[in-house]
Tab-separated table of C-alpha atoms in Angstrom:
chain	number	residue	atom	x	y	z
H	23	MET	CA	-53.058	1.679	12.911
H	24	VAL	CA	-50.008	3.654	11.486
H	25	PRO	CA	-48.505	5.322	14.967
H	26	PHE	CA	-48.363	9.178	13.807
H	27	PRO	CA	-43.782	9.782	14.126
H	28	ASN	CA	-42.732	11.908	17.067
H	29	PRO	CA	-41.005	14.385	15.991
H	30	PHE	CA	-38.415	14.707	18.825
H	31	LYS	CA	-37.163	11.334	18.251
H	32	LYS	CA	-34.057	10.563	17.190
H	33	PRO	CA	-33.788	7.887	14.685
H	34	ALA	CA	-31.632	5.225	14.628
H	35	VAL	CA	-28.064	5.331	12.822
H	36	GLU	CA	-27.751	2.382	10.442
H	37	THR	CA	-24.186	0.758	11.852
H	38	LEU	CA	-21.655	-1.634	10.141
H	39	CYS	CA	-20.294	-4.580	13.255
H	40	ALA	CA	-16.580	-5.700	12.561
H	41	VAL	CA	-13.242	-6.818	14.277
H	42	VAL	CA	-9.940	-4.923	12.650
H	43	GLY	CA	-6.508	-5.880	13.929
H	44	SER	CA	-4.729	-9.502	14.963
H	45	ASP	CA	-2.864	-10.159	17.390
H	46	PRO	CA	0.367	-10.987	16.600
H	47	CYS	CA	1.522	-12.913	19.583
H	48	ALA	CA	-1.354	-15.227	18.916
H	49	GLU	CA	1.301	-18.585	18.125
H	50	VAL	CA	3.346	-17.510	20.325
H	51	ALA	CA	5.310	-20.178	22.669
H	52	ASP	CA	3.182	-20.277	26.653
H	53	GLU	CA	3.790	-21.637	29.477
H	54	ASP	CA	3.025	-25.290	28.144
H	55	THR	CA	4.179	-25.354	24.937
H	56	ALA	CA	6.867	-28.511	24.626
H	57	PHE	CA	9.454	-29.711	23.176
H	58	THR	CA	10.235	-33.661	22.386
H	59	HIS	CA	14.030	-35.432	21.748
H	60	ASP	CA	13.503	-39.118	21.436
H	61	VAL	CA	15.847	-41.269	24.130
H	62	VAL	CA	17.261	-44.687	22.522
H	63	ALA	CA	19.744	-46.771	24.287
H	64	PRO	CA	22.407	-48.006	21.361
H	65	VAL	CA	22.619	-51.611	21.070
H	66	PRO	CA	25.271	-53.520	23.190
H	67	GLY	CA	28.737	-52.625	22.061
H	68	SER	CA	27.864	-49.450	20.590
H	69	GLU	CA	27.651	-46.908	23.026
H	70	ASP	CA	29.187	-43.368	23.211
H	71	PRO	CA	33.494	-43.860	24.439
H	72	ASP	CA	32.933	-41.370	27.000
H	73	THR	CA	30.067	-42.719	28.275
H	74	THR	CA	30.764	-43.004	32.032
H	75	ARG	CA	30.520	-46.226	33.917
H	76	ARG	CA	28.363	-45.079	36.106
H	77	GLN	CA	26.584	-43.646	32.840
H	78	ARG	CA	26.736	-47.497	31.091
H	79	LYS	CA	25.693	-48.798	34.176
H	80	ALA	CA	22.548	-46.814	34.374
H	81	LEU	CA	22.403	-47.854	30.479
H	82	GLU	CA	22.066	-51.862	31.580
H	83	ARG	CA	19.844	-51.381	34.012
H	84	TRP	CA	17.398	-49.131	31.789
H	85	ARG	CA	17.672	-52.297	29.199
H	86	GLU	CA	16.889	-55.186	32.235
H	87	LEU	CA	13.392	-53.201	33.130
H	88	ALA	CA	12.752	-52.701	29.527
H	89	GLY	CA	13.322	-55.922	27.951
H	90	ASN	CA	14.104	-55.484	24.327
H	91	ASP	CA	12.946	-51.682	23.298
H	92	ALA	CA	15.010	-49.499	25.341
H	93	ARG	CA	12.537	-46.366	24.193
H	94	ALA	CA	11.756	-43.680	26.079
H	95	ALA	CA	10.887	-40.382	24.419
H	96	VAL	CA	12.230	-36.089	26.993
H	97	ARG	CA	9.634	-32.854	27.150
H	98	ARG	CA	10.214	-29.546	28.189
H	99	THR	CA	7.991	-27.089	28.770
H	100	ALA	CA	8.826	-23.197	27.637
H	101	GLY	CA	7.660	-22.768	31.386
H	102	GLY	CA	10.979	-25.174	32.682
H	103	VAL	CA	8.760	-28.385	33.028
H	104	GLU	CA	10.850	-31.450	32.098
H	105	THR	CA	9.019	-35.171	31.597
H	106	VAL	CA	10.066	-38.597	30.359
H	107	LEU	CA	7.534	-39.968	28.281
H	108	ALA	CA	7.527	-43.820	27.568
H	109	ALA	CA	6.934	-45.243	23.534
H	110	ASP	CA	2.995	-45.246	23.769
H	111	GLY	CA	3.248	-41.192	25.351
H	112	SER	CA	2.706	-41.894	28.892
H	113	VAL	CA	4.332	-40.213	31.417
H	114	ILE	CA	7.205	-42.862	33.074
H	115	GLY	CA	6.879	-41.853	36.434
H	116	ASP	CA	3.514	-41.752	37.419
H	117	ALA	CA	3.263	-45.415	39.294
H	118	VAL	CA	5.402	-45.917	42.483
H	119	ASP	CA	7.117	-48.733	40.505
H	120	GLU	CA	9.056	-46.586	37.937
H	121	ALA	CA	11.153	-45.310	40.258
H	122	GLU	CA	13.771	-46.672	38.809
H	123	LEU	CA	13.076	-46.806	35.637
H	124	LEU	CA	13.453	-43.872	35.533
H	125	ALA	CA	15.883	-43.134	37.065
H	126	ALA	CA	17.406	-45.251	34.988
H	127	ILE	CA	16.760	-43.855	31.686
H	128	LYS	CA	18.182	-40.308	33.377
H	129	GLY	CA	21.648	-41.956	33.958
H	130	THR	CA	22.083	-42.494	30.892
H	131	ARG	CA	24.404	-40.158	28.249
H	132	PRO	CA	21.434	-40.675	25.336
H	133	PHE	CA	18.871	-38.899	27.542
H	134	ARG	CA	20.917	-35.962	28.563
H	135	HIS	CA	22.470	-35.411	25.003
H	136	ALA	CA	18.146	-35.501	24.420
H	137	SER	CA	17.081	-33.088	27.679
H	138	ALA	CA	20.150	-30.575	26.563
H	139	PHE	CA	17.880	-30.642	22.686
H	140	ALA	CA	14.890	-30.524	24.707
H	141	ARG	CA	15.977	-26.895	26.913
H	142	GLU	CA	18.007	-25.397	24.980
H	143	GLU	CA	15.259	-25.120	22.320
H	144	ALA	CA	12.407	-24.375	25.185
H	145	LYS	CA	14.712	-21.390	26.432
H	146	ALA	CA	14.569	-20.073	22.811
H	147	ALA	CA	11.104	-20.224	22.425
H	148	ALA	CA	10.588	-18.986	25.993
H	149	CYS	CA	13.001	-16.162	24.921
H	150	GLU	CA	10.834	-15.040	21.203
H	151	ALA	CA	8.143	-15.352	23.164
H	152	GLU	CA	8.761	-12.556	25.559
H	153	GLN	CA	10.390	-10.441	23.150
H	154	ALA	CA	7.222	-10.541	20.590
H	155	TYR	CA	5.171	-9.460	23.210
H	156	ASN	CA	7.112	-6.569	24.400
H	157	ARG	CA	7.179	-6.053	21.049
H	158	ARG	CA	3.633	-6.148	20.527
H	159	VAL	CA	3.708	-3.524	23.431
H	160	ALA	CA	5.606	-1.460	21.837
H	161	ALA	CA	3.318	-1.285	18.426
H	162	ILE	CA	0.353	-0.646	20.011
H	163	GLU	CA	2.176	1.921	21.817
H	164	GLN	CA	2.582	3.609	18.295
H	165	ILE	CA	-0.503	2.838	17.147
H	166	ALA	CA	-0.908	7.339	17.085
H	167	ALA	CA	1.481	6.909	13.896
H	168	LEU	CA	-0.869	5.574	11.690
H	169	ALA	CA	-3.592	7.875	11.522
H	170	PRO	CA	-3.407	8.837	8.388
H	171	THR	CA	-3.256	12.488	6.533
H	172	PRO	CA	-6.626	13.048	5.757
H	173	ARG	CA	-7.899	14.555	2.127
H	174	ASP	CA	-9.993	17.127	2.246
H	175	ALA	CA	-13.365	17.790	-0.656
H	176	SER	CA	-10.923	19.894	-3.277
H	177	TRP	CA	-8.693	16.622	-3.531
H	178	TYR	CA	-11.680	14.257	-4.299
H	179	GLU	CA	-12.718	16.880	-6.335
H	180	ALA	CA	-9.619	16.738	-8.720
H	181	SER	CA	-9.337	13.116	-8.551
H	182	ILE	CA	-12.872	12.943	-9.911
H	183	ALA	CA	-11.672	15.077	-13.015
H	184	GLU	CA	-8.687	13.748	-13.279
H	185	THR	CA	-10.132	9.798	-13.866
H	186	GLN	CA	-12.965	11.659	-16.116
H	187	GLY	CA	-10.067	11.394	-17.871
H	188	TRP	CA	-9.095	8.432	-17.638
H	189	THR	CA	-9.028	7.198	-22.364
H	190	ALA	CA	-7.615	3.639	-23.630
H	191	ASP	CA	-4.928	3.390	-25.256
H	192	THR	CA	-5.206	1.768	-28.477
H	193	GLU	CA	-4.204	0.827	-31.038
H	194	PRO	CA	-5.078	0.920	-34.716
H	195	PHE	CA	-5.077	-3.112	-36.385
H	196	ALA	CA	-1.244	-2.971	-38.563
H	197	GLU	CA	-1.551	-5.587	-40.844
H	198	PRO	CA	-2.428	-4.822	-44.283
H	199	GLU	CA	-5.246	-6.482	-46.616
H	200	PRO	CA	-3.321	-9.650	-48.076
H	201	SER	CA	-3.107	-8.771	-52.220
H	202	LEU	CA	-2.962	-10.386	-55.520
H	203	ASP	CA	0.052	-9.108	-56.431
H	204	ALA	CA	1.545	-10.138	-52.571
H	205	ILE	CA	-0.450	-14.308	-53.425
H	206	ALA	CA	0.967	-14.091	-57.015
H	207	ALA	CA	4.488	-14.306	-56.330
H	208	GLU	CA	4.100	-17.051	-53.193
H	209	LEU	CA	2.407	-19.537	-55.442
H	210	GLY	CA	4.535	-18.230	-58.077
H	211	GLU	CA	8.127	-19.773	-55.538
H	212	GLU	CA	5.695	-22.267	-54.977
H	213	ALA	CA	5.175	-23.142	-58.907
H	214	ARG	CA	9.096	-23.398	-59.957
H	215	ARG	CA	9.907	-25.795	-57.020
H	216	ALA	CA	6.576	-28.192	-57.983
H	217	VAL	CA	6.837	-27.683	-61.964
H	218	ASN	CA	9.580	-28.947	-63.439
H	219	PRO	CA	8.526	-30.942	-66.388
H	220	LEU	CA	10.671	-33.281	-68.439
H	221	ALA	CA	9.591	-31.270	-71.241
H	222	PHE	CA	11.644	-28.214	-70.499
H	223	TRP	CA	9.751	-26.123	-73.261
H	224	LYS	CA	6.459	-26.183	-71.514
H	225	THR	CA	7.607	-25.180	-67.957
H	226	THR	CA	6.388	-21.530	-68.305
H	227	GLN	CA	3.612	-22.656	-69.543
H	228	LEU	CA	2.665	-25.267	-66.580
H	229	ARG	CA	4.222	-23.075	-63.848
H	230	GLU	CA	0.811	-19.768	-65.289
H	231	GLU	CA	-1.382	-22.272	-65.446
H	232	TYR	CA	-0.730	-24.050	-61.797
H	233	VAL	CA	-0.011	-19.780	-60.257
H	234	ALA	CA	-3.905	-19.186	-62.665
H	235	SER	CA	-5.886	-22.203	-60.859
H	236	ARG	CA	-5.086	-21.988	-56.919
H	237	ALA	CA	-4.787	-18.284	-57.177
H	238	ARG	CA	-8.428	-17.119	-56.499
H	239	ASP	CA	-8.871	-19.559	-53.805
H	240	ARG	CA	-5.359	-18.661	-52.583
H	241	ILE	CA	-6.079	-15.108	-52.205
H	242	ALA	CA	-9.436	-15.330	-50.243
H	243	ALA	CA	-8.447	-17.664	-47.586
H	244	ALA	CA	-5.889	-15.373	-47.396
H	245	ARG	CA	-8.568	-12.759	-46.939
H	246	ARG	CA	-10.569	-14.708	-44.444
H	247	ALA	CA	-8.017	-15.313	-42.715
H	248	TRP	CA	-7.077	-11.322	-42.201
H	249	GLY	CA	-10.220	-10.897	-41.911
H	250	GLU	CA	-10.708	-12.677	-38.557
H	251	ARG	CA	-7.854	-11.824	-37.176
H	252	ARG	CA	-8.275	-8.380	-37.725
H	253	ASP	CA	-12.228	-8.696	-36.238
H	254	ALA	CA	-9.826	-10.249	-32.789
H	255	TRP	CA	-8.011	-7.448	-32.201
H	256	VAL	CA	-10.517	-4.878	-32.736
H	257	ALA	CA	-12.811	-6.926	-30.839
H	258	ALA	CA	-10.068	-6.615	-28.078
H	259	GLN	CA	-8.992	-3.197	-28.291
H	260	GLY	CA	-12.802	-3.021	-27.895
H	261	GLU	CA	-12.812	-4.519	-24.834
H	262	LYS	CA	-9.991	-2.914	-23.248
H	263	VAL	CA	-12.721	0.009	-23.960
H	264	ALA	CA	-14.911	-0.918	-22.306
H	265	ALA	CA	-13.596	-1.842	-19.452
H	266	LEU	CA	-11.860	0.835	-18.791
H	267	GLU	CA	-15.249	2.984	-18.658
H	268	ALA	CA	-16.449	0.541	-16.079
H	269	ALA	CA	-13.279	1.233	-13.698
H	270	ARG	CA	-13.646	4.689	-14.606
H	271	GLU	CA	-17.635	4.684	-13.915
H	272	GLU	CA	-17.286	2.911	-10.975
H	273	ALA	CA	-13.532	5.432	-9.626
H	274	VAL	CA	-15.828	8.258	-10.004
H	275	ALA	CA	-19.435	6.900	-8.787
H	276	GLN	CA	-16.368	5.544	-5.902
H	277	LEU	CA	-15.097	9.260	-4.904
H	278	ARG	CA	-18.411	10.551	-5.747
H	279	ALA	CA	-19.588	8.687	-2.808
H	280	ALA	CA	-16.266	10.129	-1.209
H	281	LEU	CA	-17.226	13.535	-1.096
H	282	ASP	CA	-20.981	13.100	-1.040
H	283	GLY	CA	-20.989	11.253	2.136
H	284	ASP	CA	-22.936	8.001	0.779
H	285	PRO	CA	-23.715	6.345	4.077
H	286	ALA	CA	-23.071	2.694	2.888
H	287	TYR	CA	-19.831	3.812	1.528
H	288	VAL	CA	-18.214	5.962	4.463
H	289	ARG	CA	-19.443	2.799	7.063
H	290	GLU	CA	-17.889	0.203	4.686
H	291	GLY	CA	-14.334	1.896	4.127
H	292	VAL	CA	-14.145	3.100	7.747
H	293	VAL	CA	-13.904	-0.202	8.214
H	294	ARG	CA	-11.499	-1.544	5.358
H	295	ARG	CA	-9.042	1.397	5.962
H	296	LEU	CA	-8.636	0.224	9.270
H	297	ASP	CA	-8.312	-3.157	8.566
H	298	GLU	CA	-6.287	-2.998	5.510
H	299	MET	CA	-4.448	-0.681	8.053
H	300	GLY	CA	-2.322	-3.942	10.578
H	301	LEU	CA	-3.246	-2.728	14.077
H	302	PRO	CA	-1.589	-4.929	16.901
H	303	LEU	CA	-4.194	-5.648	18.262
H	304	GLU	CA	-7.880	-7.168	17.625
H	305	VAL	CA	-10.070	-4.278	18.175
H	306	SER	CA	-14.697	-4.853	17.450
H	307	VAL	CA	-15.560	-1.646	15.515
H	308	GLU	CA	-19.054	-0.128	15.281
H	309	VAL	CA	-19.517	2.481	13.321
H	310	GLY	CA	-22.621	4.488	12.370
H	311	PHE	CA	-22.630	7.518	10.060
H	312	SER	CA	-25.071	10.310	9.930
H	313	ALA	CA	-23.634	13.624	8.456
H	314	PRO	CA	-22.080	15.216	9.427
H	315	GLU	CA	-20.964	13.072	12.475
H	316	LEU	CA	-19.997	9.652	12.659
H	317	GLN	CA	-19.718	7.416	15.364
H	318	VAL	CA	-17.911	5.303	16.184
H	319	SER	CA	-17.683	2.389	18.972
H	320	LEU	CA	-14.958	0.863	19.375
H	321	ASP	CA	-13.946	-2.719	22.417
H	322	LEU	CA	-10.512	-3.618	23.134
H	323	SER	CA	-11.434	-6.266	25.351
H	324	GLY	CA	-11.800	-9.816	22.515
H	325	LYS	CA	-8.823	-12.196	22.871
H	326	GLY	CA	-6.556	-10.220	20.590
H	327	GLY	CA	-6.889	-6.944	22.143
H	328	ILE	CA	-5.400	-4.942	25.177
H	329	PRO	CA	-3.528	-7.657	26.374
H	330	GLU	CA	-4.737	-9.583	29.545
H	331	ARG	CA	-1.638	-11.704	30.410
H	332	GLN	CA	2.065	-10.673	30.424
H	333	LEU	CA	4.980	-12.764	29.327
H	334	VAL	CA	8.203	-12.494	31.266
H	335	THR	CA	11.900	-14.687	31.402
H	336	LEU	CA	13.017	-15.503	34.706
H	337	LYS	CA	16.310	-15.435	35.447
H	338	SER	CA	16.548	-19.604	34.518
H	339	GLY	CA	15.307	-18.403	31.079
H	340	TRP	CA	12.165	-20.240	31.785
H	341	LEU	CA	9.262	-18.240	30.917
H	342	ARG	CA	6.259	-16.867	33.095
H	343	VAL	CA	3.127	-15.159	32.020
H	344	LYS	CA	0.976	-13.596	34.737
H	345	PRO	CA	-2.068	-11.011	34.589
H	346	SER	CA	-0.868	-7.720	33.522
H	347	GLY	CA	-0.551	-5.045	35.812
H	348	ALA	CA	-0.542	-1.984	33.111
H	349	ARG	CA	-3.143	-4.207	31.425
H	350	ARG	CA	-6.035	-0.443	32.298
H	351	LYS	CA	-3.598	1.846	32.286
H	352	LEU	CA	-1.787	0.300	28.610
H	353	GLY	CA	-6.115	-0.533	27.635
H	354	LYS	CA	-6.511	3.612	28.058
H	355	GLU	CA	-2.961	4.969	26.112
H	356	ALA	CA	-4.271	3.354	23.065
H	357	ALA	CA	-7.642	3.663	22.945
H	358	ARG	CA	-7.184	7.890	23.714
H	359	ASP	CA	-4.266	6.641	20.405
H	360	LEU	CA	-7.169	4.683	18.212
H	361	ALA	CA	-9.507	7.279	18.986
H	362	TRP	CA	-7.147	9.794	17.294
H	363	VAL	CA	-6.316	7.223	13.942
H	364	VAL	CA	-10.883	6.032	13.933
H	365	ALA	CA	-10.904	10.232	13.665
H	366	ALA	CA	-8.209	10.417	10.709
H	367	VAL	CA	-9.447	7.346	8.689
H	368	GLY	CA	-13.282	9.486	8.625
H	369	PHE	CA	-12.392	12.776	7.549
H	370	ASP	CA	-9.851	10.853	4.960
H	371	VAL	CA	-12.624	8.408	4.156
H	372	SER	CA	-15.396	11.003	3.491
H	373	PRO	CA	-14.783	15.573	3.450
H	374	ALA	CA	-18.320	15.103	4.525
H	375	VAL	CA	-17.514	13.458	7.899
H	376	ARG	CA	-17.347	16.934	9.854
H	377	ARG	CA	-17.421	15.474	13.253
H	378	VAL	CA	-15.929	11.890	14.967
H	379	SER	CA	-17.423	10.974	17.918
H	380	VAL	CA	-14.939	7.894	19.409
H	381	THR	CA	-15.985	5.866	22.235
H	382	ALA	CA	-13.845	2.911	23.236
H	383	THR	CA	-14.309	0.187	26.055
H	384	LEU	CA	-12.200	-2.746	27.901
H	385	ASP	CA	-13.601	-5.268	29.696
H	386	GLY	CA	-17.298	-3.020	29.957
H	387	LYS	CA	-16.346	-0.377	30.701
H	388	THR	CA	-15.208	3.047	28.868
H	389	LEU	CA	-11.540	3.893	28.906
H	390	VAL	CA	-11.966	7.283	25.942
H	391	THR	CA	-15.142	9.603	25.080
H	392	GLU	CA	-14.341	11.699	22.384
H	393	GLU	CA	-15.798	14.180	19.824
H	394	ILE	CA	-13.223	14.823	17.557
H	395	VAL	CA	-12.901	17.816	14.307
H	396	PRO	CA	-10.697	18.110	12.139
H	397	THR	CA	-8.947	21.099	13.281
H	398	ASP	CA	-8.931	18.909	16.319
H	399	LEU	CA	-6.075	17.419	14.554
H	400	THR	CA	-4.338	20.439	12.946
H	401	ALA	CA	-4.064	21.442	16.831
H	402	GLU	CA	-2.187	18.182	18.057
H	403	GLU	CA	-0.074	17.620	14.599
H	404	GLY	CA	0.914	20.930	15.207
H	405	THR	CA	1.877	19.751	18.777
H	406	THR	CA	4.019	17.117	18.065
H	407	ALA	CA	6.492	18.830	16.050
H	408	GLU	CA	6.674	21.925	18.318
H	409	SER	CA	7.222	18.905	21.564
């Protein structure tokens, strides 16, 4: 038995879920990002002339302990940790009996050069990581600037009228049909080159016979080729017209869907526009629409959302990653700005959207709950302009 519908229960609104935006700092260095340079003992007798006596002594001791393959690598992380690696990738110095070997390697000139290069690269990466983090925070603080100026119903109506007027710019087939006179003249030229008998008094007769025997086939072939070119041209022009008509119908359909507030169009349009915006953080979005209200839920908790950690460099130049003390404050400001951006996008995607309800959360806690109407955006713009 099918139950009677409850007239007091509001039907569920179909929603579209997606992740929009991206984390521009995803590929920057962290404390463990490492830079490695090889350290190879020079062949005896080929040492750098600037090698000091102490460095030469350390080099000799390294060769003595390592044998013929005196080879290692120095690795430095952006966090400042330095390790010396053997050829097989193991850390030299972990074992008790490697202390002397490690000291010998570190005392050589090749090691000092390689270590300096690794240190320079690691510090540069640490500096870039901090700068990238600061740029990201600054971009998050400027999200409100991404809000579009909504287009109203009159814009959509005008766009529909303009789009309905699209016409294909076709061109007629301009090549003239081959004529018998032209073919005869062409054959006459051929005859003058091909027919030159010894009996010169027969030249005119033989040339006329040459032209007459070939004229019928030549004009038929020329007209057949001309017809094929004409048909191909006409077909191409027809395809051009058909493609434009299809594009016109699709464009008008999209504009009407926007004007009429088609729910699927509005949901997909809002998600697409937010994704195309290049938001400087990842946001999980859930969008539902039942005219006139657009309902949007935002979650800023993802890995690429509001930063959980802050990247800073110490006075020494090494990178440190620490919990962000301003995360919730930054999240609340970003949530408020995102609410206005989402509202502007919603009003712009369809004039059928007359109210936008936005809820934004971070780590399961509600940051912002806003209900925005078009006049709110106008008032906000006026306040900004006056200030």
